[in-house]
PDB file of C-alpha atoms in Angstrom:
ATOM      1  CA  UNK D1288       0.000   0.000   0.000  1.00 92.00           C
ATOM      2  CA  UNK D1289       1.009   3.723  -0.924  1.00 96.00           C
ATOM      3  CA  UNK D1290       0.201   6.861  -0.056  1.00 97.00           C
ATOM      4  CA  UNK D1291      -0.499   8.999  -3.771  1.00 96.00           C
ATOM      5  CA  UNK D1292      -2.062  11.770  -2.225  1.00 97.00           C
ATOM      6  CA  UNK D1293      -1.847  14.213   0.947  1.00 98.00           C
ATOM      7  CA  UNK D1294      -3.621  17.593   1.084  1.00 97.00           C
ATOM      8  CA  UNK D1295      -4.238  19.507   4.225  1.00 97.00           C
ATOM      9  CA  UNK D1296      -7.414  21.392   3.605  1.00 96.00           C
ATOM     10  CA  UNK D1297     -10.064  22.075   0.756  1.00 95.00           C
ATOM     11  CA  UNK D1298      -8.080  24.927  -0.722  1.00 94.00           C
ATOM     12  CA  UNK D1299      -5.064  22.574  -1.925  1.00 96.00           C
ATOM     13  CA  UNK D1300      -7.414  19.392  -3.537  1.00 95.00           C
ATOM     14  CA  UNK D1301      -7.351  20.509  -6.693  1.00 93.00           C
ATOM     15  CA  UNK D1302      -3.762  21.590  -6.946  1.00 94.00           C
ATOM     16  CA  UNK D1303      -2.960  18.608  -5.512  1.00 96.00           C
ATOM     17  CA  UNK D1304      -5.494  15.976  -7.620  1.00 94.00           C
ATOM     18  CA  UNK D1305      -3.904  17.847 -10.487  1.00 92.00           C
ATOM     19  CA  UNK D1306      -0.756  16.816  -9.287  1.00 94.00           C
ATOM     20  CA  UNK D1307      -1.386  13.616  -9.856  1.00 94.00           C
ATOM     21  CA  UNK D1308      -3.615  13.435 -12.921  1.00 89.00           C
ATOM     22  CA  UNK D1309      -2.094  11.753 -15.738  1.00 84.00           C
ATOM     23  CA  UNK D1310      -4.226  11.962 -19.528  1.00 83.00           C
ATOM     24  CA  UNK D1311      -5.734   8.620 -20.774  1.00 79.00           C
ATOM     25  CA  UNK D1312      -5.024   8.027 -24.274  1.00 67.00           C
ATOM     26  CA  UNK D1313      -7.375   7.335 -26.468  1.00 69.00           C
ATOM     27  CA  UNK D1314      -6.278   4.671 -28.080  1.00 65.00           C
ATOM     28  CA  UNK D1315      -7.198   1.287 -26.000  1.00 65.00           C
ATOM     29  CA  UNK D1316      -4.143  -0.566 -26.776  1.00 68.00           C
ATOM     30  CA  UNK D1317      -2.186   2.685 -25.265  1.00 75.00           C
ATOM     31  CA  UNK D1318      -4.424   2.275 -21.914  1.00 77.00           C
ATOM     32  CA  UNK D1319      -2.703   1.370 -18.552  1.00 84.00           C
ATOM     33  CA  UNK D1320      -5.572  -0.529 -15.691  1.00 86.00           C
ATOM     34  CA  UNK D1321      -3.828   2.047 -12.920  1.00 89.00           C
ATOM     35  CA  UNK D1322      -4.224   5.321 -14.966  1.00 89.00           C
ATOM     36  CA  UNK D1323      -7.716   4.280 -15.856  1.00 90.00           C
ATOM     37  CA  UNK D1324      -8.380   3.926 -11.970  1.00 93.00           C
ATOM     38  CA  UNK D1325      -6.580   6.818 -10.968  1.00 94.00           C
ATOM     39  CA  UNK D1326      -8.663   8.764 -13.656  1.00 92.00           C
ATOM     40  CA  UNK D1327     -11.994   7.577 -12.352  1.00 93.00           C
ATOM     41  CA  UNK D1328     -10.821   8.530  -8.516  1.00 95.00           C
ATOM     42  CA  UNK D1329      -9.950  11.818  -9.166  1.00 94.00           C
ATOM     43  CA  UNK D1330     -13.100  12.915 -11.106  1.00 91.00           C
ATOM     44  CA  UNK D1331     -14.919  10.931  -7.496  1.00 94.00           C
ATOM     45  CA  UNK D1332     -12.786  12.664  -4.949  1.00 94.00           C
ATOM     46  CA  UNK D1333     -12.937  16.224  -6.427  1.00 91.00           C
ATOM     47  CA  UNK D1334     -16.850  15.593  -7.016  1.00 91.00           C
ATOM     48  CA  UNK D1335     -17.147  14.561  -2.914  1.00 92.00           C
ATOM     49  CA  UNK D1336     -18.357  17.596  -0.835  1.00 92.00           C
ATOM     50  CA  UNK D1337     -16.026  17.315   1.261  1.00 95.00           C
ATOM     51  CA  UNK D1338     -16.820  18.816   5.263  1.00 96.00           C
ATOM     52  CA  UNK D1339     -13.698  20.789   6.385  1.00 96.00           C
ATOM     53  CA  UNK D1340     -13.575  17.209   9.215  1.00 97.00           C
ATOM     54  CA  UNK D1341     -12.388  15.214   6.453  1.00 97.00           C
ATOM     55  CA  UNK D1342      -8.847  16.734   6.023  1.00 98.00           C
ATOM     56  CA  UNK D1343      -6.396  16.291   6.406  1.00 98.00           C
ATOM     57  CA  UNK D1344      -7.609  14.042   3.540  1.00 98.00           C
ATOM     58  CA  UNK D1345      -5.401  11.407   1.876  1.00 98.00           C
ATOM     59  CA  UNK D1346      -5.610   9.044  -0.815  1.00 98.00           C
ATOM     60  CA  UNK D1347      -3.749   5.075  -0.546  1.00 98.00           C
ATOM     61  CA  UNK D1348      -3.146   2.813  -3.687  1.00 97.00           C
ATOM     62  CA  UNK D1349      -3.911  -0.928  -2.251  1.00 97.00           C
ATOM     63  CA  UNK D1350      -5.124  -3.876  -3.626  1.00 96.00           C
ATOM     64  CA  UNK D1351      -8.932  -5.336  -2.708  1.00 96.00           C
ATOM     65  CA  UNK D1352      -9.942  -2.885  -2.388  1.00 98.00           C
ATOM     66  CA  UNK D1353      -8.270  -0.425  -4.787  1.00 97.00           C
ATOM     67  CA  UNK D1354      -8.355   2.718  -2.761  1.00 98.00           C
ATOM     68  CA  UNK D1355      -7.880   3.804   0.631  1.00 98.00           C
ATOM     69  CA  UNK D1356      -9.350   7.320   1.290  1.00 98.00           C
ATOM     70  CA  UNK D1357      -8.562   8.498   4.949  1.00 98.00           C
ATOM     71  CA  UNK D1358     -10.453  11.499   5.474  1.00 98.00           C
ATOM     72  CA  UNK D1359     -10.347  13.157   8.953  1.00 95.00           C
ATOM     73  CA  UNK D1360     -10.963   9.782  11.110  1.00 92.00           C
ATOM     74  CA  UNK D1361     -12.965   8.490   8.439  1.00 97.00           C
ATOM     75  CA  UNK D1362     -11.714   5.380   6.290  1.00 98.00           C
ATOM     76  CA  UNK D1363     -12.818   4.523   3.204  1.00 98.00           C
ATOM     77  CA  UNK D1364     -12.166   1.477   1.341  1.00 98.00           C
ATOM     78  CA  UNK D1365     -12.775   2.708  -2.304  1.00 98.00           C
ATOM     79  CA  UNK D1366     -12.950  -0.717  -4.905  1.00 98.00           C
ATOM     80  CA  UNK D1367     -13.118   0.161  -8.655  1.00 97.00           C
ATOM     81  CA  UNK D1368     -14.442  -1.921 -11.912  1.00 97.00           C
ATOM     82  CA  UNK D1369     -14.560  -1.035 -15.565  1.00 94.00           C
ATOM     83  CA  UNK D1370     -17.724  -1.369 -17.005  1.00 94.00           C
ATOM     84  CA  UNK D1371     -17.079  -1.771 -20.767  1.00 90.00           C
ATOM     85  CA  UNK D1372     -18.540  -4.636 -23.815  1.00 86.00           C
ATOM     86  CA  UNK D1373     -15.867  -6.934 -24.384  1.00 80.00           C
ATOM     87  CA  UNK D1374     -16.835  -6.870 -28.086  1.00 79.00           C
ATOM     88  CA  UNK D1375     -17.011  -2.898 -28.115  1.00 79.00           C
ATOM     89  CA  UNK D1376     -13.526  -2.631 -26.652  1.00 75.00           C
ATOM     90  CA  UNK D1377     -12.365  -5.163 -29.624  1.00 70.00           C
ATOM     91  CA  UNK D1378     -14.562  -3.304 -32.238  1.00 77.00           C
ATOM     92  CA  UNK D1379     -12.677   0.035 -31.113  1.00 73.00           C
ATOM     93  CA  UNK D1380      -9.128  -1.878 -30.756  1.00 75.00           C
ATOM     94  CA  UNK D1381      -9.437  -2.983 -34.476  1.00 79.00           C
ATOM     95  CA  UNK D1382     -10.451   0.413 -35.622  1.00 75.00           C
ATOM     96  CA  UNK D1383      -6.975   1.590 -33.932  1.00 75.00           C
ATOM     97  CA  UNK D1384      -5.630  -0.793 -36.040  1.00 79.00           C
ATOM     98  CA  UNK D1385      -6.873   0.863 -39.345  1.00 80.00           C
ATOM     99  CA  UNK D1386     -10.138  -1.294 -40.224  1.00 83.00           C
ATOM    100  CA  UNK D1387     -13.052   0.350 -41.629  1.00 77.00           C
ATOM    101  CA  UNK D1388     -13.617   4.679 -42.474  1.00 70.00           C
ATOM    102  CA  UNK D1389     -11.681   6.794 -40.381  1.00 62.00           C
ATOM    103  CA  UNK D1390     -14.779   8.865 -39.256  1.00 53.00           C
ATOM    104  CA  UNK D1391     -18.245   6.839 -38.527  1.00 55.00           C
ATOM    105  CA  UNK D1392     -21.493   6.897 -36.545  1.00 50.00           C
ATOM    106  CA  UNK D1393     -22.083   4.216 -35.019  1.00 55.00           C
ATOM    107  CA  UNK D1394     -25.616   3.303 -34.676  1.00 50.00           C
ATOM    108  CA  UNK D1395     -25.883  -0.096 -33.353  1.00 58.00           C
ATOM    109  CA  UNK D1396     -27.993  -1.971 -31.309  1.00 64.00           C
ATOM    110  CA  UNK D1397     -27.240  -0.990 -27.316  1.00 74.00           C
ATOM    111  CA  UNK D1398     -24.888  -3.809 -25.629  1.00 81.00           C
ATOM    112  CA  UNK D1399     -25.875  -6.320 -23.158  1.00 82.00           C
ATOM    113  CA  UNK D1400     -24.469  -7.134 -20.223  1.00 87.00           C
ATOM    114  CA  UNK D1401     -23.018 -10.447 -20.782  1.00 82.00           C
ATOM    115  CA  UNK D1402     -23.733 -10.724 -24.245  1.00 82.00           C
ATOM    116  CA  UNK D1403     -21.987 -13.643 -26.460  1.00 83.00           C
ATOM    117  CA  UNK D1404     -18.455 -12.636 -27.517  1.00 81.00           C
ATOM    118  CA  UNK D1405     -18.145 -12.043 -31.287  1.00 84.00           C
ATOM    119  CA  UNK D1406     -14.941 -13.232 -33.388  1.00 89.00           C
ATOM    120  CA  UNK D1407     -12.474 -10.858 -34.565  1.00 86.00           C
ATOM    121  CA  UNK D1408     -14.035 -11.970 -38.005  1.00 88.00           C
ATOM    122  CA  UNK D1409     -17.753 -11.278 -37.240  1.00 84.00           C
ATOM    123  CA  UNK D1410     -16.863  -7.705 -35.432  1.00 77.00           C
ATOM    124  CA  UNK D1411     -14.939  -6.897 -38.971  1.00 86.00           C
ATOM    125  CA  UNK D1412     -18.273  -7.924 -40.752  1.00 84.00           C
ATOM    126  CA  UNK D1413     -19.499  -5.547 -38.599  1.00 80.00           C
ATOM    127  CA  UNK D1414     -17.480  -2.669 -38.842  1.00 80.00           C
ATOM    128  CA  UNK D1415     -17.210  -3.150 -43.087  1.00 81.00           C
ATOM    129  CA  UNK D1416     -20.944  -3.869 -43.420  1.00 78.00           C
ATOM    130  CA  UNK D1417     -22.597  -1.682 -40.627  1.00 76.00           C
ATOM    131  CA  UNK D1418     -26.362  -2.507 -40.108  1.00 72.00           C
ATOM    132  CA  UNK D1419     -28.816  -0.237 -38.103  1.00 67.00           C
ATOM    133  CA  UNK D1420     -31.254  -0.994 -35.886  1.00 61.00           C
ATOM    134  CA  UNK D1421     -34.321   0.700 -34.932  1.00 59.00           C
ATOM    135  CA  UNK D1422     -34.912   2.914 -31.773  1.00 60.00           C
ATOM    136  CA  UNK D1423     -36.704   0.631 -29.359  1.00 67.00           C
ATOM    137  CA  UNK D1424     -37.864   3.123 -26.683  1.00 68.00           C
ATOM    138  CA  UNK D1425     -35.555   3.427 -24.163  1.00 89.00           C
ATOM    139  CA  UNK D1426     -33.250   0.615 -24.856  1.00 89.00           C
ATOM    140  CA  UNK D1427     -30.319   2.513 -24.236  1.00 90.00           C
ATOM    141  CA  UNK D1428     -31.157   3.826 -20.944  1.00 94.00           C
ATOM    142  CA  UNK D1429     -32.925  -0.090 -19.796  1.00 94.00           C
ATOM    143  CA  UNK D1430     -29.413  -1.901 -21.058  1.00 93.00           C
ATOM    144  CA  UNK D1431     -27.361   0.684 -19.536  1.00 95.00           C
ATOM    145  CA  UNK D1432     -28.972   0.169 -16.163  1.00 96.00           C
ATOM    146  CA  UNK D1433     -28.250  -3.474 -16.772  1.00 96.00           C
ATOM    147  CA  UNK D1434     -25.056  -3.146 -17.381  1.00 96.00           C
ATOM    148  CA  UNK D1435     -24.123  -0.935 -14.242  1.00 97.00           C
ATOM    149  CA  UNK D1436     -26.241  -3.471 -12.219  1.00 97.00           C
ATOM    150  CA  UNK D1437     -24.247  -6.497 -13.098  1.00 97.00           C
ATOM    151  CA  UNK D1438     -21.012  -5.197 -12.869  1.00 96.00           C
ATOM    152  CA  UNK D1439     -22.103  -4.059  -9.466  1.00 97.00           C
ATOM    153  CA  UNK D1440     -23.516  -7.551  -8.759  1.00 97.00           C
ATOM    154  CA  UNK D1441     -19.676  -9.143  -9.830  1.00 96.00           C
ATOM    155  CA  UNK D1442     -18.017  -6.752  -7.664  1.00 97.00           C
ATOM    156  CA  UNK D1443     -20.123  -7.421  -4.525  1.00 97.00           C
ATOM    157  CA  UNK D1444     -19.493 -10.949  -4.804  1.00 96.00           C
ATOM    158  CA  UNK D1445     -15.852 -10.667  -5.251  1.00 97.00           C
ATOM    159  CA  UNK D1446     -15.412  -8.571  -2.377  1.00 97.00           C
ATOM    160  CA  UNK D1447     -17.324 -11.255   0.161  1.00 95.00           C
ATOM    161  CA  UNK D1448     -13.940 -13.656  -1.329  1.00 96.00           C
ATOM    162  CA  UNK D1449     -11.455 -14.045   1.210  1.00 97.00           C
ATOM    163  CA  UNK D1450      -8.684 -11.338   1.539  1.00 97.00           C
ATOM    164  CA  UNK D1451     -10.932  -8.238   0.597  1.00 97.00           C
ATOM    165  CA  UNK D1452     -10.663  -5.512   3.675  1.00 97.00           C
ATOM    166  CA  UNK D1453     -13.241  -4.089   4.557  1.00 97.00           C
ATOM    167  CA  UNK D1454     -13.356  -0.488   6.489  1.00 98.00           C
ATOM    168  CA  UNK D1455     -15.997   1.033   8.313  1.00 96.00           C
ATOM    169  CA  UNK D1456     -17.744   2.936   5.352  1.00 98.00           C
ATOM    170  CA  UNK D1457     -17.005   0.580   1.586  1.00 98.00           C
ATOM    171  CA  UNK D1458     -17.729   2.170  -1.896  1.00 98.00           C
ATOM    172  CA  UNK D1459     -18.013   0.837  -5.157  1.00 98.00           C
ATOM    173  CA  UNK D1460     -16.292   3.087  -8.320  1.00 98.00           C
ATOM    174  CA  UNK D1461     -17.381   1.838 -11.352  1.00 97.00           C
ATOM    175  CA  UNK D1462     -15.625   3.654 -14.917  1.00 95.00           C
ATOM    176  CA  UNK D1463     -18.392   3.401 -17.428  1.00 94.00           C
ATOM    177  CA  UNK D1464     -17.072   2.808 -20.692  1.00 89.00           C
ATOM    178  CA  UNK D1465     -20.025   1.473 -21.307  1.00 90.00           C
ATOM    179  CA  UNK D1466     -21.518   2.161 -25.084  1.00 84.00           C
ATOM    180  CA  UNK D1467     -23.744   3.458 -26.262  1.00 81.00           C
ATOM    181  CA  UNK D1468     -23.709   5.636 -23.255  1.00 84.00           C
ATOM    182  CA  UNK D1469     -26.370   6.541 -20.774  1.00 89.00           C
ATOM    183  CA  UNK D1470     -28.333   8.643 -22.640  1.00 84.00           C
ATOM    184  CA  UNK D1471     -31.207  10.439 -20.560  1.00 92.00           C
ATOM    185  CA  UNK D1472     -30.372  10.210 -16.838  1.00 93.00           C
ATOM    186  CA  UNK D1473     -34.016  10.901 -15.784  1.00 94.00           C
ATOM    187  CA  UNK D1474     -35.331   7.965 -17.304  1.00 95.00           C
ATOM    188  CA  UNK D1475     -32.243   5.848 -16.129  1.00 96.00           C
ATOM    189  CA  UNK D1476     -31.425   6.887 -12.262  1.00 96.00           C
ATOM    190  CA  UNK D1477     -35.084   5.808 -11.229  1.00 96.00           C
ATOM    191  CA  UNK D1478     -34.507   2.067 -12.923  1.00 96.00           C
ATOM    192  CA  UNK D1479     -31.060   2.119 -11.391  1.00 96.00           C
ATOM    193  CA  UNK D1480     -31.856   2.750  -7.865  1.00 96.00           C
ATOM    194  CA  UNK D1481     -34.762  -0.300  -7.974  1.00 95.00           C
ATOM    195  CA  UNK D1482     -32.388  -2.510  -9.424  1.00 96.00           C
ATOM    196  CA  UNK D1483     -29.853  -2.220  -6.934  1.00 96.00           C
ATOM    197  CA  UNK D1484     -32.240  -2.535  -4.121  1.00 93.00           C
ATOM    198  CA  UNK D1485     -33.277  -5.700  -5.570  1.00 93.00           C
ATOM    199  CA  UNK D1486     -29.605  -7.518  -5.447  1.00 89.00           C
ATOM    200  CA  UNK D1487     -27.370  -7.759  -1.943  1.00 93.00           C
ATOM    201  CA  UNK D1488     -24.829  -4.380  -3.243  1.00 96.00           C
ATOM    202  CA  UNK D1489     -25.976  -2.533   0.003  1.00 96.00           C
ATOM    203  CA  UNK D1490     -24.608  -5.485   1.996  1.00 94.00           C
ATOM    204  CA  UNK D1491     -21.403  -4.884   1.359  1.00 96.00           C
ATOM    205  CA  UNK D1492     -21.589  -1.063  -0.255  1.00 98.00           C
ATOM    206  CA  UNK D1493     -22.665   1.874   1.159  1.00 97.00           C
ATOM    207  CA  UNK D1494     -22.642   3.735  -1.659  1.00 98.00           C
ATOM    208  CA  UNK D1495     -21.823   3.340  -5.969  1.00 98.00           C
ATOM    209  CA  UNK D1496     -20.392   5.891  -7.839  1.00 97.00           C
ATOM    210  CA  UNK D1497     -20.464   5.826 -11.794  1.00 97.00           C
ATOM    211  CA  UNK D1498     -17.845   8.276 -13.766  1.00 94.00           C
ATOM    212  CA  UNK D1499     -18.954   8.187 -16.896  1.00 90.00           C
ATOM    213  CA  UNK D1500     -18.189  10.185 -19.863  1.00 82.00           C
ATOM    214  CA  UNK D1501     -20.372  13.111 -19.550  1.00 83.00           C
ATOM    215  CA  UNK D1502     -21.062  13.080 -15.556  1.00 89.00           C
ATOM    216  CA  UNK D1503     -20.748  11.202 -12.346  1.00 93.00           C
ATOM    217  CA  UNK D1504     -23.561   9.622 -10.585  1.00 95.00           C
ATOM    218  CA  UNK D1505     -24.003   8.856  -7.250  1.00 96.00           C
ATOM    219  CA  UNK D1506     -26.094   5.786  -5.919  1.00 97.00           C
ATOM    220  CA  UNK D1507     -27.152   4.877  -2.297  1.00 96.00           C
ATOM    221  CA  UNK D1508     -29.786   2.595  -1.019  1.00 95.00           C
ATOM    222  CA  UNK D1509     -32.368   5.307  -1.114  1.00 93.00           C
ATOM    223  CA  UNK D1510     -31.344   7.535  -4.555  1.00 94.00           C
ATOM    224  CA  UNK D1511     -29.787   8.040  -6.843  1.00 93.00           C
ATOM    225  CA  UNK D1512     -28.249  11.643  -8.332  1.00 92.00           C
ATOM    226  CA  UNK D1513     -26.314  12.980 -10.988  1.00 89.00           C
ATOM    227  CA  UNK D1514     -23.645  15.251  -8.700  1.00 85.00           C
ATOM    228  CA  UNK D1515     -21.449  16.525 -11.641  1.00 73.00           C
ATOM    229  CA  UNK D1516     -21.100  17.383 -14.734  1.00 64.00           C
ATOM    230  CA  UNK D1517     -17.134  15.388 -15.540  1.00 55.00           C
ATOM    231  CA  UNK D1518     -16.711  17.922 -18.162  1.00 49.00           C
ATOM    232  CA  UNK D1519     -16.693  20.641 -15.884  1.00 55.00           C
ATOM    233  CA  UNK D1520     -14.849  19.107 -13.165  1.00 52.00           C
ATOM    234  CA  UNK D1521     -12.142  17.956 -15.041  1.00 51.00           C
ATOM    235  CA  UNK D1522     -11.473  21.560 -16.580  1.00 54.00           C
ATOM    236  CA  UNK D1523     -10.299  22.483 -13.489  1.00 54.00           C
ATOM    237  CA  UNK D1524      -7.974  19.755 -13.203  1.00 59.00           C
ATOM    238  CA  UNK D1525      -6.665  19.244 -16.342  1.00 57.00           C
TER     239      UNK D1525
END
């Protein structure tokens, strides 16, 4: 375990999360696991309203979970999971590579969590001979909530496996890479909140938080709220 962070008071986190932010590339095959974490924790910590108890407030790499965050005498065990299609992330990695147009829109239908993996050769059917699929209502949003949910659902069991610490208050940090992306909050947070409740999560975590491409969400056993906009808190960071 080791310390990556150390600020005294609410007037040095973002000089000091800037400190220690280091730009994802785009590229997936360019992508390290522990910038893609550290990423996802510093658009969560500088999203946290803080209370001026909480610092001095520091931040711990460790393994199961991922994150230590002592704040004032508060400890929190911080465990982080990519949410991301396994055959989007290969449909992207072989468009690094140079298959199909340069510039595309994709319109495909939304993934599904746990969804068949496709063959490199069927994803490059794919990607040379795009079809399109009609809007089905709010597919997007109900396959997106699905998605969060069962990555939630791994990470609860994973962390009732011997060897995970836990600490008096335990969140779950999920990067959604998911795609197509969340695309009407309003619609999803409601869904999201009811299918949480329905699963053990709140067993083991007191709270989920989702950095996503366009915000960060935060999910307890009661709600669940869109607290930022990323764009904006990353401008101040970056």
């Amino acid at each position: 375990m080791h310390r990556v962070l150390l600020v005294a008071d609410a007037g040095a986190l973002v000089s000091g999360l800037r400190s220690i932010y280091v730009q994802v590339p785009s590229q997936p095959r360019h992508q390290k696991s522990a910038d893609l974490e550290l990423d996802a924790l510093i658009a969560l910590a500088i999203s946290i309203p803080w209370a001026a108890s909480d610092f001095p407030l520091e931040i711990w790499r460790r393994e199961r979970p991922d994150f230590l965050i002592r704040a004032g005498g508060r400890e929190i065990g911080v465990e982080h999971t990519e949410a991301v299609s396994q055959n989007i992330a290969h449909e992207l990695a072989l468009r690094a590579e140079g298959h199909g147009p340069g510039s595309y829109v994709a319109v495909r239908r939304p993934s599904r969590f746990n969804e068949p993996t496709l063959s490199r050769k069927e994803i490059l059917e794919s990607i040379h001979h795009p079809r399109q699929f009609p809007s089905m209502g709010h597919e997007i949003e109900r396959c997106w909530v699905q998605a969060m949910v069962g990555f939630a659902g791994r990470k609860t069991a994973s962390a009732k496996k011997d060897g995970y610490q836990a600490y008096a208050e335990n969140w779950l940090l999920i990067y959604d890479r998911w795609r197509p992306s969340c695309g009407d909050y309003d619609i999803a947070l409601p869904q999201l909140t009811h299918a949480l409740g329905e699963g053990n999560t709140w067993d083991t975590f007191s709270a989920v938080y989702i950095v996503g491409k366009r915000a960060v969400v935060e999910v307890t056993s009661s709600e669940a709220v869109l607290i930022h906009d990323k764009a904006e808190l990353l401008g101040g960071i970056q």
